[in-house]
């Protein structure tokens, strides 16, 4: 195996049922899943399916989860890599990893390629801080080249995720590249309730727990924060030797998650 080979290949078990809210995004991706399940049918109709999809949204809103759900729904293998992995690499390594990944994905088509944190390689060229961005630029050029080089018949869909769409190089968004954009917003109250339900499926909740109320008290929380809240509450209940998670645990866990993200903000400044 070549040393440049370092991406993940997996079969995703996640489906759209595991994703709460985000109805519009699901609808768009359902179409793509339909195509990946039966590319021949679409080919006969002369239909062009989007090649590149950009998932945009704040941290923890389910971009990775959504990409995995697309793979699970499509029953297609999922090849993933994160843009941030390229930052510290020697020149040329990132580009050859990209080349390898696209080549494997094509062999395995219909398939999905997922590039997380595309902004770390896809920042507008010339706008970087400091010099020496050869590696990043070569990696980006390789991604763009691979996307341009697809045979239109090839059933490979490339999904990229970012929480910084504002810094992306316009070249990424040209037709035939990431020309389909899907925004994932922070969940509203109904979606927060659904997310709380999904993540407490395997957690014994006390009979008096009111997830609707908890959803009302967690405005501004991303899906990842809500998942974290449930887990913190379960840990609290465990520590205090309770047999179920009650509202008191959930509210204390909520405060802890709020404090945690405030601390992160201070450190991040
Ligand atoms: P980042 O920008 O930080 O990479 P992301 O947008 O890719 O974040 P994910 O990694 O997909 O976010 O989300 C983290 C976790 O939060 C998921 O594994 C999932 O458990 C939970 N989550 C986020 N959004 C949702 C949602 N809409 N429904 C259910 N769970 C969610």
PDB file of C-alpha atoms and ligand atoms in Angstrom:
ATOM      1  CA  UNK A   1       0.000   0.000   0.000  1.00  0.00           C
ATOM      2  CA  UNK A   2       1.326   3.417  -0.860  1.00  0.00           C
ATOM      3  CA  UNK A   3       2.194   5.664   2.086  1.00  0.00           C
ATOM      4  CA  UNK A   4      -0.049   8.343   0.631  1.00  0.00           C
ATOM      5  CA  UNK A   5      -3.104   6.224   1.252  1.00  0.00           C
ATOM      6  CA  UNK A   6      -4.780   7.704   4.307  1.00  0.00           C
ATOM      7  CA  UNK A   7      -8.447   8.222   4.066  1.00  0.00           C
ATOM      8  CA  UNK A   8     -11.331   6.338   5.591  1.00  0.00           C
ATOM      9  CA  UNK A   9     -13.608   3.972   3.750  1.00  0.00           C
ATOM     10  CA  UNK A  10     -16.717   2.854   5.563  1.00  0.00           C
ATOM     11  CA  UNK A  11     -20.213   1.536   5.087  1.00  0.00           C
ATOM     12  CA  UNK A  12     -22.540   3.914   6.849  1.00  0.00           C
ATOM     13  CA  UNK A  13     -25.436   2.618   8.918  1.00  0.00           C
ATOM     14  CA  UNK A  14     -26.800   6.122   9.496  1.00  0.00           C
ATOM     15  CA  UNK A  15     -30.051   7.025   7.744  1.00  0.00           C
ATOM     16  CA  UNK A  16     -32.170  10.174   7.450  1.00  0.00           C
ATOM     17  CA  UNK A  17     -34.187   8.918  10.422  1.00  0.00           C
ATOM     18  CA  UNK A  18     -31.154   9.585  12.595  1.00  0.00           C
ATOM     19  CA  UNK A  19     -31.129  13.219  11.514  1.00  0.00           C
ATOM     20  CA  UNK A  20     -33.639  15.537  13.183  1.00  0.00           C
ATOM     21  CA  UNK A  21     -35.077  18.598  11.474  1.00  0.00           C
ATOM     22  CA  UNK A  22     -33.216  19.864   8.384  1.00  0.00           C
ATOM     23  CA  UNK A  23     -36.150  18.923   6.169  1.00  0.00           C
ATOM     24  CA  UNK A  24     -34.973  20.876   3.133  1.00  0.00           C
ATOM     25  CA  UNK A  25     -31.494  19.431   3.232  1.00  0.00           C
ATOM     26  CA  UNK A  26     -32.927  15.932   3.534  1.00  0.00           C
ATOM     27  CA  UNK A  27     -35.215  16.511   0.576  1.00  0.00           C
ATOM     28  CA  UNK A  28     -32.334  17.643  -1.638  1.00  0.00           C
ATOM     29  CA  UNK A  29     -30.178  14.735  -0.570  1.00  0.00           C
ATOM     30  CA  UNK A  30     -32.982  12.211  -0.963  1.00  0.00           C
ATOM     31  CA  UNK A  31     -32.833  12.961  -4.657  1.00  0.00           C
ATOM     32  CA  UNK A  32     -29.104  12.306  -4.729  1.00  0.00           C
ATOM     33  CA  UNK A  33     -29.592   9.053  -2.804  1.00  0.00           C
ATOM     34  CA  UNK A  34     -32.173   7.969  -5.397  1.00  0.00           C
ATOM     35  CA  UNK A  35     -29.622   8.519  -8.119  1.00  0.00           C
ATOM     36  CA  UNK A  36     -26.807   6.697  -6.315  1.00  0.00           C
ATOM     37  CA  UNK A  37     -29.083   3.717  -5.762  1.00  0.00           C
ATOM     38  CA  UNK A  38     -29.878   3.412  -9.417  1.00  0.00           C
ATOM     39  CA  UNK A  39     -27.577   5.497 -11.606  1.00  0.00           C
ATOM     40  CA  UNK A  40     -28.428   3.502 -14.737  1.00  0.00           C
ATOM     41  CA  UNK A  41     -32.046   4.564 -14.588  1.00  0.00           C
ATOM     42  CA  UNK A  42     -31.100   8.264 -14.461  1.00  0.00           C
ATOM     43  CA  UNK A  43     -28.484   7.825 -17.181  1.00  0.00           C
ATOM     44  CA  UNK A  44     -31.113   6.463 -19.564  1.00  0.00           C
ATOM     45  CA  UNK A  45     -33.187   9.565 -18.917  1.00  0.00           C
ATOM     46  CA  UNK A  46     -30.230  11.808 -19.626  1.00  0.00           C
ATOM     47  CA  UNK A  47     -30.517  13.360 -16.184  1.00  0.00           C
ATOM     48  CA  UNK A  48     -27.536  15.195 -14.771  1.00  0.00           C
ATOM     49  CA  UNK A  49     -27.129  14.815 -11.069  1.00  0.00           C
ATOM     50  CA  UNK A  50     -25.078  17.271  -9.013  1.00  0.00           C
ATOM     51  CA  UNK A  51     -21.460  16.227  -8.799  1.00  0.00           C
ATOM     52  CA  UNK A  52     -20.445  18.341  -5.847  1.00  0.00           C
ATOM     53  CA  UNK A  53     -22.514  19.339  -2.839  1.00  0.00           C
ATOM     54  CA  UNK A  54     -21.382  21.890  -0.294  1.00  0.00           C
ATOM     55  CA  UNK A  55     -22.871  21.542   3.177  1.00  0.00           C
ATOM     56  CA  UNK A  56     -22.626  24.832   5.028  1.00  0.00           C
ATOM     57  CA  UNK A  57     -23.506  25.571   8.636  1.00  0.00           C
ATOM     58  CA  UNK A  58     -22.259  26.350  12.126  1.00  0.00           C
ATOM     59  CA  UNK A  59     -20.235  23.721  14.043  1.00  0.00           C
ATOM     60  CA  UNK A  60     -22.199  20.740  15.300  1.00  0.00           C
ATOM     61  CA  UNK A  61     -25.235  21.223  13.084  1.00  0.00           C
ATOM     62  CA  UNK A  62     -24.934  17.757  11.583  1.00  0.00           C
ATOM     63  CA  UNK A  63     -22.929  18.214   8.401  1.00  0.00           C
ATOM     64  CA  UNK A  64     -20.918  15.044   8.892  1.00  0.00           C
ATOM     65  CA  UNK A  65     -23.993  13.225  10.141  1.00  0.00           C
ATOM     66  CA  UNK A  66     -25.927  14.285   7.038  1.00  0.00           C
ATOM     67  CA  UNK A  67     -23.159  13.116   4.694  1.00  0.00           C
ATOM     68  CA  UNK A  68     -23.127   9.749   6.457  1.00  0.00           C
ATOM     69  CA  UNK A  69     -26.898   9.556   6.235  1.00  0.00           C
ATOM     70  CA  UNK A  70     -26.662  10.146   2.493  1.00  0.00           C
ATOM     71  CA  UNK A  71     -24.237   7.229   2.272  1.00  0.00           C
ATOM     72  CA  UNK A  72     -26.463   5.022   4.435  1.00  0.00           C
ATOM     73  CA  UNK A  73     -29.583   5.839   2.427  1.00  0.00           C
ATOM     74  CA  UNK A  74     -27.735   5.291  -0.849  1.00  0.00           C
ATOM     75  CA  UNK A  75     -26.164   2.065   0.372  1.00  0.00           C
ATOM     76  CA  UNK A  76     -22.967   3.456  -1.101  1.00  0.00           C
ATOM     77  CA  UNK A  77     -19.460   3.292   0.380  1.00  0.00           C
ATOM     78  CA  UNK A  78     -18.306   6.446   2.125  1.00  0.00           C
ATOM     79  CA  UNK A  79     -14.769   7.765   1.563  1.00  0.00           C
ATOM     80  CA  UNK A  80     -13.803  10.541   3.898  1.00  0.00           C
ATOM     81  CA  UNK A  81     -10.922  12.836   4.609  1.00  0.00           C
ATOM     82  CA  UNK A  82     -10.596  16.089   6.517  1.00  0.00           C
ATOM     83  CA  UNK A  83      -9.099  19.196   4.966  1.00  0.00           C
ATOM     84  CA  UNK A  84      -7.298  20.018   8.204  1.00  0.00           C
ATOM     85  CA  UNK A  85      -5.184  16.865   7.854  1.00  0.00           C
ATOM     86  CA  UNK A  86      -3.380  18.402   4.915  1.00  0.00           C
ATOM     87  CA  UNK A  87      -2.105  21.445   6.722  1.00  0.00           C
ATOM     88  CA  UNK A  88       1.032  19.948   8.240  1.00  0.00           C
ATOM     89  CA  UNK A  89       1.906  17.694   5.371  1.00  0.00           C
ATOM     90  CA  UNK A  90       4.890  17.643   3.107  1.00  0.00           C
ATOM     91  CA  UNK A  91       4.293  19.118  -0.279  1.00  0.00           C
ATOM     92  CA  UNK A  92       2.737  16.611  -2.616  1.00  0.00           C
ATOM     93  CA  UNK A  93       1.386  14.213  -0.009  1.00  0.00           C
ATOM     94  CA  UNK A  94      -2.042  15.823   0.188  1.00  0.00           C
ATOM     95  CA  UNK A  95      -2.424  15.835  -3.569  1.00  0.00           C
ATOM     96  CA  UNK A  96      -1.514  12.182  -3.878  1.00  0.00           C
ATOM     97  CA  UNK A  97      -3.922  11.240  -1.091  1.00  0.00           C
ATOM     98  CA  UNK A  98      -6.667  13.059  -2.910  1.00  0.00           C
ATOM     99  CA  UNK A  99      -5.743  11.275  -6.141  1.00  0.00           C
ATOM    100  CA  UNK A 100      -5.800   7.879  -4.400  1.00  0.00           C
ATOM    101  CA  UNK A 101      -9.097   8.552  -2.733  1.00  0.00           C
ATOM    102  CA  UNK A 102     -10.831   9.600  -5.945  1.00  0.00           C
ATOM    103  CA  UNK A 103      -9.420   6.619  -7.775  1.00  0.00           C
ATOM    104  CA  UNK A 104     -10.660   4.171  -5.108  1.00  0.00           C
ATOM    105  CA  UNK A 105     -14.053   5.851  -4.995  1.00  0.00           C
ATOM    106  CA  UNK A 106     -14.402   5.512  -8.772  1.00  0.00           C
ATOM    107  CA  UNK A 107     -13.529   1.826  -8.602  1.00  0.00           C
ATOM    108  CA  UNK A 108     -16.183   1.420  -5.934  1.00  0.00           C
ATOM    109  CA  UNK A 109     -18.890   3.512  -7.628  1.00  0.00           C
ATOM    110  CA  UNK A 110     -21.652   4.309  -6.906  1.00  0.00           C
ATOM    111  CA  UNK A 111     -19.895   5.954  -3.991  1.00  0.00           C
ATOM    112  CA  UNK A 112     -19.598   9.103  -1.923  1.00  0.00           C
ATOM    113  CA  UNK A 113     -16.531  11.170  -1.148  1.00  0.00           C
ATOM    114  CA  UNK A 114     -16.740  13.401   1.911  1.00  0.00           C
ATOM    115  CA  UNK A 115     -14.254  16.219   2.484  1.00  0.00           C
ATOM    116  CA  UNK A 116     -14.732  17.730   5.932  1.00  0.00           C
ATOM    117  CA  UNK A 117     -13.416  21.226   6.715  1.00  0.00           C
ATOM    118  CA  UNK A 118     -12.869  22.004   3.058  1.00  0.00           C
ATOM    119  CA  UNK A 119     -12.052  25.604   4.070  1.00  0.00           C
ATOM    120  CA  UNK A 120      -8.695  24.512   5.462  1.00  0.00           C
ATOM    121  CA  UNK A 121      -7.513  23.715   1.928  1.00  0.00           C
ATOM    122  CA  UNK A 122     -10.079  25.715   0.004  1.00  0.00           C
ATOM    123  CA  UNK A 123      -9.467  29.235   1.265  1.00  0.00           C
ATOM    124  CA  UNK A 124      -9.295  31.867  -1.401  1.00  0.00           C
ATOM    125  CA  UNK A 125      -5.821  31.714  -2.849  1.00  0.00           C
ATOM    126  CA  UNK A 126      -3.531  34.544  -1.873  1.00  0.00           C
ATOM    127  CA  UNK A 127      -5.638  35.382   1.190  1.00  0.00           C
ATOM    128  CA  UNK A 128      -3.738  33.134   3.613  1.00  0.00           C
ATOM    129  CA  UNK A 129      -1.925  34.301   6.693  1.00  0.00           C
ATOM    130  CA  UNK A 130       1.816  33.925   6.318  1.00  0.00           C
ATOM    131  CA  UNK A 131       3.585  32.301   3.407  1.00  0.00           C
ATOM    132  CA  UNK A 132       4.348  28.746   2.339  1.00  0.00           C
ATOM    133  CA  UNK A 133       0.950  27.475   1.316  1.00  0.00           C
ATOM    134  CA  UNK A 134       2.200  25.283  -1.488  1.00  0.00           C
ATOM    135  CA  UNK A 135       0.837  22.157   0.077  1.00  0.00           C
ATOM    136  CA  UNK A 136      -2.614  23.565   0.561  1.00  0.00           C
ATOM    137  CA  UNK A 137      -2.713  24.960  -2.921  1.00  0.00           C
ATOM    138  CA  UNK A 138      -1.569  21.720  -4.522  1.00  0.00           C
ATOM    139  CA  UNK A 139      -4.159  19.790  -2.567  1.00  0.00           C
ATOM    140  CA  UNK A 140      -6.890  22.187  -3.603  1.00  0.00           C
ATOM    141  CA  UNK A 141      -5.776  22.051  -7.240  1.00  0.00           C
ATOM    142  CA  UNK A 142      -5.847  18.271  -7.112  1.00  0.00           C
ATOM    143  CA  UNK A 143      -9.407  18.289  -5.755  1.00  0.00           C
ATOM    144  CA  UNK A 144     -10.512  20.718  -8.471  1.00  0.00           C
ATOM    145  CA  UNK A 145      -8.725  18.704 -11.145  1.00  0.00           C
ATOM    146  CA  UNK A 146     -10.323  15.449  -9.994  1.00  0.00           C
ATOM    147  CA  UNK A 147     -13.760  17.027 -10.083  1.00  0.00           C
ATOM    148  CA  UNK A 148     -13.241  18.416 -13.572  1.00  0.00           C
ATOM    149  CA  UNK A 149     -11.899  15.064 -14.738  1.00  0.00           C
ATOM    150  CA  UNK A 150     -14.966  13.008 -13.881  1.00  0.00           C
ATOM    151  CA  UNK A 151     -16.646  11.158 -16.683  1.00  0.00           C
ATOM    152  CA  UNK A 152     -20.227  12.516 -16.585  1.00  0.00           C
ATOM    153  CA  UNK A 153     -21.442   8.914 -16.288  1.00  0.00           C
ATOM    154  CA  UNK A 154     -19.427   8.219 -13.172  1.00  0.00           C
ATOM    155  CA  UNK A 155     -21.668   7.719 -10.163  1.00  0.00           C
ATOM    156  CA  UNK A 156     -19.469   9.409  -7.587  1.00  0.00           C
ATOM    157  CA  UNK A 157     -20.867  12.296  -5.577  1.00  0.00           C
ATOM    158  CA  UNK A 158     -18.485  14.569  -3.693  1.00  0.00           C
ATOM    159  CA  UNK A 159     -19.795  16.198  -0.539  1.00  0.00           C
ATOM    160  CA  UNK A 160     -17.787  18.882   1.251  1.00  0.00           C
ATOM    161  CA  UNK A 161     -18.524  20.562   4.564  1.00  0.00           C
ATOM    162  CA  UNK A 162     -17.588  23.943   5.963  1.00  0.00           C
ATOM    163  CA  UNK A 163     -18.565  26.398   8.649  1.00  0.00           C
ATOM    164  CA  UNK A 164     -16.671  29.145   6.805  1.00  0.00           C
ATOM    165  CA  UNK A 165     -18.272  29.402   3.366  1.00  0.00           C
ATOM    166  CA  UNK A 166     -17.261  33.075   3.330  1.00  0.00           C
ATOM    167  CA  UNK A 167     -13.541  32.280   2.966  1.00  0.00           C
ATOM    168  CA  UNK A 168     -13.822  29.697   0.183  1.00  0.00           C
ATOM    169  CA  UNK A 169     -12.088  30.148  -3.128  1.00  0.00           C
ATOM    170  CA  UNK A 170     -14.695  30.963  -5.784  1.00  0.00           C
ATOM    171  CA  UNK A 171     -13.107  28.320  -8.024  1.00  0.00           C
ATOM    172  CA  UNK A 172     -14.647  25.639  -5.799  1.00  0.00           C
ATOM    173  CA  UNK A 173     -18.154  26.792  -6.612  1.00  0.00           C
ATOM    174  CA  UNK A 174     -17.901  26.800 -10.419  1.00  0.00           C
ATOM    175  CA  UNK A 175     -20.391  24.690 -12.384  1.00  0.00           C
ATOM    176  CA  UNK A 176     -19.444  21.026 -12.270  1.00  0.00           C
ATOM    177  CA  UNK A 177     -17.668  21.492  -8.956  1.00  0.00           C
ATOM    178  CA  UNK A 178     -19.479  22.285  -5.672  1.00  0.00           C
ATOM    179  CA  UNK A 179     -22.321  23.958  -7.471  1.00  0.00           C
ATOM    180  CA  UNK A 180     -25.092  22.695  -5.188  1.00  0.00           C
ATOM    181  CA  UNK A 181     -25.147  24.416  -1.811  1.00  0.00           C
ATOM    182  CA  UNK A 182     -27.104  23.211   1.178  1.00  0.00           C
ATOM    183  CA  UNK A 183     -27.304  25.252   4.373  1.00  0.00           C
ATOM    184  CA  UNK A 184     -27.776  23.518   7.709  1.00  0.00           C
ATOM    185  CA  UNK A 185     -29.123  25.975  10.265  1.00  0.00           C
ATOM    186  CA  UNK A 186     -29.137  25.709  14.028  1.00  0.00           C
ATOM    187  CA  UNK A 187     -32.183  23.658  15.059  1.00  0.00           C
ATOM    188  CA  UNK A 188     -35.422  25.420  15.989  1.00  0.00           C
ATOM    189  CA  UNK A 189     -37.429  24.343  19.021  1.00  0.00           C
ATOM    190  CA  UNK A 190     -39.192  21.460  17.283  1.00  0.00           C
ATOM    191  CA  UNK A 191     -35.927  20.153  15.846  1.00  0.00           C
ATOM    192  CA  UNK A 192     -34.198  20.495  19.219  1.00  0.00           C
ATOM    193  CA  UNK A 193     -36.895  18.378  20.776  1.00  0.00           C
ATOM    194  CA  UNK A 194     -36.472  15.759  18.070  1.00  0.00           C
ATOM    195  CA  UNK A 195     -32.686  15.753  18.537  1.00  0.00           C
ATOM    196  CA  UNK A 196     -33.131  15.332  22.298  1.00  0.00           C
ATOM    197  CA  UNK A 197     -35.449  12.402  21.612  1.00  0.00           C
ATOM    198  CA  UNK A 198     -33.028  10.743  19.196  1.00  0.00           C
ATOM    199  CA  UNK A 199     -30.132  11.000  21.620  1.00  0.00           C
ATOM    200  CA  UNK A 200     -32.095   9.811  24.629  1.00  0.00           C
ATOM    201  CA  UNK A 201     -33.352   6.687  22.865  1.00  0.00           C
ATOM    202  CA  UNK A 202     -31.059   4.526  24.965  1.00  0.00           C
ATOM    203  CA  UNK A 203     -31.171   6.624  28.134  1.00  0.00           C
ATOM    204  CA  UNK A 204     -33.736   5.780  30.842  1.00  0.00           C
ATOM    205  CA  UNK A 205     -35.619   9.047  31.431  1.00  0.00           C
ATOM    206  CA  UNK A 206     -37.630   9.711  34.565  1.00  0.00           C
ATOM    207  CA  UNK A 207     -41.392   9.792  33.913  1.00  0.00           C
ATOM    208  CA  UNK A 208     -41.618  13.493  34.640  1.00  0.00           C
ATOM    209  CA  UNK A 209     -38.980  14.564  32.142  1.00  0.00           C
ATOM    210  CA  UNK A 210     -40.344  17.224  29.818  1.00  0.00           C
ATOM    211  CA  UNK A 211     -38.245  17.302  26.656  1.00  0.00           C
ATOM    212  CA  UNK A 212     -40.501  19.977  25.172  1.00  0.00           C
ATOM    213  CA  UNK A 213     -39.561  22.302  28.024  1.00  0.00           C
ATOM    214  CA  UNK A 214     -35.902  21.404  27.694  1.00  0.00           C
ATOM    215  CA  UNK A 215     -36.105  22.204  23.977  1.00  0.00           C
ATOM    216  CA  UNK A 216     -37.519  25.620  24.886  1.00  0.00           C
ATOM    217  CA  UNK A 217     -34.606  26.199  27.267  1.00  0.00           C
ATOM    218  CA  UNK A 218     -31.873  25.351  24.776  1.00  0.00           C
ATOM    219  CA  UNK A 219     -32.196  28.069  22.133  1.00  0.00           C
ATOM    220  CA  UNK A 220     -28.914  28.456  20.243  1.00  0.00           C
ATOM    221  CA  UNK A 221     -27.769  24.891  20.958  1.00  0.00           C
ATOM    222  CA  UNK A 222     -26.484  22.907  17.984  1.00  0.00           C
ATOM    223  CA  UNK A 223     -27.272  19.204  17.617  1.00  0.00           C
ATOM    224  CA  UNK A 224     -23.832  18.347  18.961  1.00  0.00           C
ATOM    225  CA  UNK A 225     -24.503  20.443  22.099  1.00  0.00           C
ATOM    226  CA  UNK A 226     -27.800  18.648  22.688  1.00  0.00           C
ATOM    227  CA  UNK A 227     -26.158  15.260  22.307  1.00  0.00           C
ATOM    228  CA  UNK A 228     -23.537  16.413  24.774  1.00  0.00           C
ATOM    229  CA  UNK A 229     -26.239  17.633  27.184  1.00  0.00           C
ATOM    230  CA  UNK A 230     -27.938  14.236  27.270  1.00  0.00           C
ATOM    231  CA  UNK A 231     -24.650  12.502  27.879  1.00  0.00           C
ATOM    232  CA  UNK A 232     -23.668  14.900  30.655  1.00  0.00           C
ATOM    233  CA  UNK A 233     -27.040  14.320  32.299  1.00  0.00           C
ATOM    234  CA  UNK A 234     -26.568  10.553  32.145  1.00  0.00           C
ATOM    235  CA  UNK A 235     -23.094  10.919  33.670  1.00  0.00           C
ATOM    236  CA  UNK A 236     -24.510  13.079  36.474  1.00  0.00           C
ATOM    237  CA  UNK A 237     -27.238  10.541  37.167  1.00  0.00           C
ATOM    238  CA  UNK A 238     -24.613   7.811  37.249  1.00  0.00           C
ATOM    239  CA  UNK A 239     -22.392   9.709  39.635  1.00  0.00           C
ATOM    240  CA  UNK A 240     -25.342  10.307  41.971  1.00  0.00           C
ATOM    241  CA  UNK A 241     -26.476   6.720  41.758  1.00  0.00           C
ATOM    242  CA  UNK A 242     -29.875   7.457  40.286  1.00  0.00           C
ATOM    243  CA  UNK A 243     -31.704   4.809  38.295  1.00  0.00           C
ATOM    244  CA  UNK A 244     -33.033   7.265  35.708  1.00  0.00           C
ATOM    245  CA  UNK A 245     -32.158  10.679  34.321  1.00  0.00           C
ATOM    246  CA  UNK A 246     -34.521  13.309  35.709  1.00  0.00           C
ATOM    247  CA  UNK A 247     -35.234  16.918  34.843  1.00  0.00           C
ATOM    248  CA  UNK A 248     -32.844  18.149  37.523  1.00  0.00           C
ATOM    249  CA  UNK A 249     -29.920  16.277  35.903  1.00  0.00           C
ATOM    250  CA  UNK A 250     -30.916  17.579  32.476  1.00  0.00           C
ATOM    251  CA  UNK A 251     -31.074  21.197  33.616  1.00  0.00           C
ATOM    252  CA  UNK A 252     -27.737  20.989  35.400  1.00  0.00           C
ATOM    253  CA  UNK A 253     -26.227  19.360  32.322  1.00  0.00           C
ATOM    254  CA  UNK A 254     -27.644  22.192  30.253  1.00  0.00           C
ATOM    255  CA  UNK A 255     -25.877  24.767  32.431  1.00  0.00           C
ATOM    256  CA  UNK A 256     -22.666  22.802  32.173  1.00  0.00           C
ATOM    257  CA  UNK A 257     -22.837  22.737  28.364  1.00  0.00           C
ATOM    258  CA  UNK A 258     -23.533  26.492  28.303  1.00  0.00           C
ATOM    259  CA  UNK A 259     -20.558  27.169  30.588  1.00  0.00           C
ATOM    260  CA  UNK A 260     -18.350  24.817  28.580  1.00  0.00           C
ATOM    261  CA  UNK A 261     -18.983  26.630  25.342  1.00  0.00           C
ATOM    262  CA  UNK A 262     -18.436  30.022  27.024  1.00  0.00           C
ATOM    263  CA  UNK A 263     -15.078  28.812  28.291  1.00  0.00           C
ATOM    264  CA  UNK A 264     -14.149  27.609  24.816  1.00  0.00           C
ATOM    265  CA  UNK A 265     -15.018  31.017  23.458  1.00  0.00           C
ATOM    266  CA  UNK A 266     -12.740  32.735  25.955  1.00  0.00           C
ATOM    267  CA  UNK A 267      -9.869  30.354  25.189  1.00  0.00           C
ATOM    268  CA  UNK A 268     -10.522  30.689  21.487  1.00  0.00           C
ATOM    269  CA  UNK A 269     -10.274  34.498  21.521  1.00  0.00           C
TER     270      UNK A 269
HETATM  271  P1  LIG B   1     -18.403  20.365  12.746  1.00  0.00           P
HETATM  272  O1  LIG B   1     -18.631  21.590  11.925  1.00  0.00           O
HETATM  273  O2  LIG B   1     -18.002  20.672  14.174  1.00  0.00           O
HETATM  274  O3  LIG B   1     -17.570  19.311  12.084  1.00  0.00           O
HETATM  275  P2  LIG B   1     -20.833  19.008  11.981  1.00  0.00           P
HETATM  276  O4  LIG B   1     -21.772  20.020  11.463  1.00  0.00           O
HETATM  277  O5  LIG B   1     -20.141  18.114  11.033  1.00  0.00           O
HETATM  278  O6  LIG B   1     -19.834  19.696  12.988  1.00  0.00           O
HETATM  279  P3  LIG B   1     -21.679  16.617  13.214  1.00  0.00           P
HETATM  280  O7  LIG B   1     -20.305  16.124  13.513  1.00  0.00           O
HETATM  281  O8  LIG B   1     -22.406  15.979  12.118  1.00  0.00           O
HETATM  282  O9  LIG B   1     -21.653  18.177  13.025  1.00  0.00           O
HETATM  283  O10 LIG B   1     -22.582  16.577  14.519  1.00  0.00           O
HETATM  284  C1  LIG B   1     -22.080  16.142  15.763  1.00  0.00           C
HETATM  285  C2  LIG B   1     -23.083  15.241  16.436  1.00  0.00           C
HETATM  286  O11 LIG B   1     -24.213  16.010  16.847  1.00  0.00           O
HETATM  287  C3  LIG B   1     -23.637  14.192  15.506  1.00  0.00           C
HETATM  288  O12 LIG B   1     -22.862  13.022  15.537  1.00  0.00           O
HETATM  289  C4  LIG B   1     -25.022  13.957  16.070  1.00  0.00           C
HETATM  290  O13 LIG B   1     -24.971  12.990  17.064  1.00  0.00           O
HETATM  291  C5  LIG B   1     -25.406  15.294  16.681  1.00  0.00           C
HETATM  292  N1  LIG B   1     -26.292  16.033  15.767  1.00  0.00           N
HETATM  293  C6  LIG B   1     -26.022  17.202  15.145  1.00  0.00           C
HETATM  294  N2  LIG B   1     -27.075  17.617  14.405  1.00  0.00           N
HETATM  295  C7  LIG B   1     -28.022  16.668  14.548  1.00  0.00           C
HETATM  296  C8  LIG B   1     -29.343  16.499  14.018  1.00  0.00           C
HETATM  297  N3  LIG B   1     -29.895  17.398  13.191  1.00  0.00           N
HETATM  298  N4  LIG B   1     -30.022  15.395  14.381  1.00  0.00           N
HETATM  299  C9  LIG B   1     -29.488  14.486  15.214  1.00  0.00           C
HETATM  300  N5  LIG B   1     -28.267  14.584  15.747  1.00  0.00           N
HETATM  301  C10 LIG B   1     -27.535  15.657  15.432  1.00  0.00           C
END
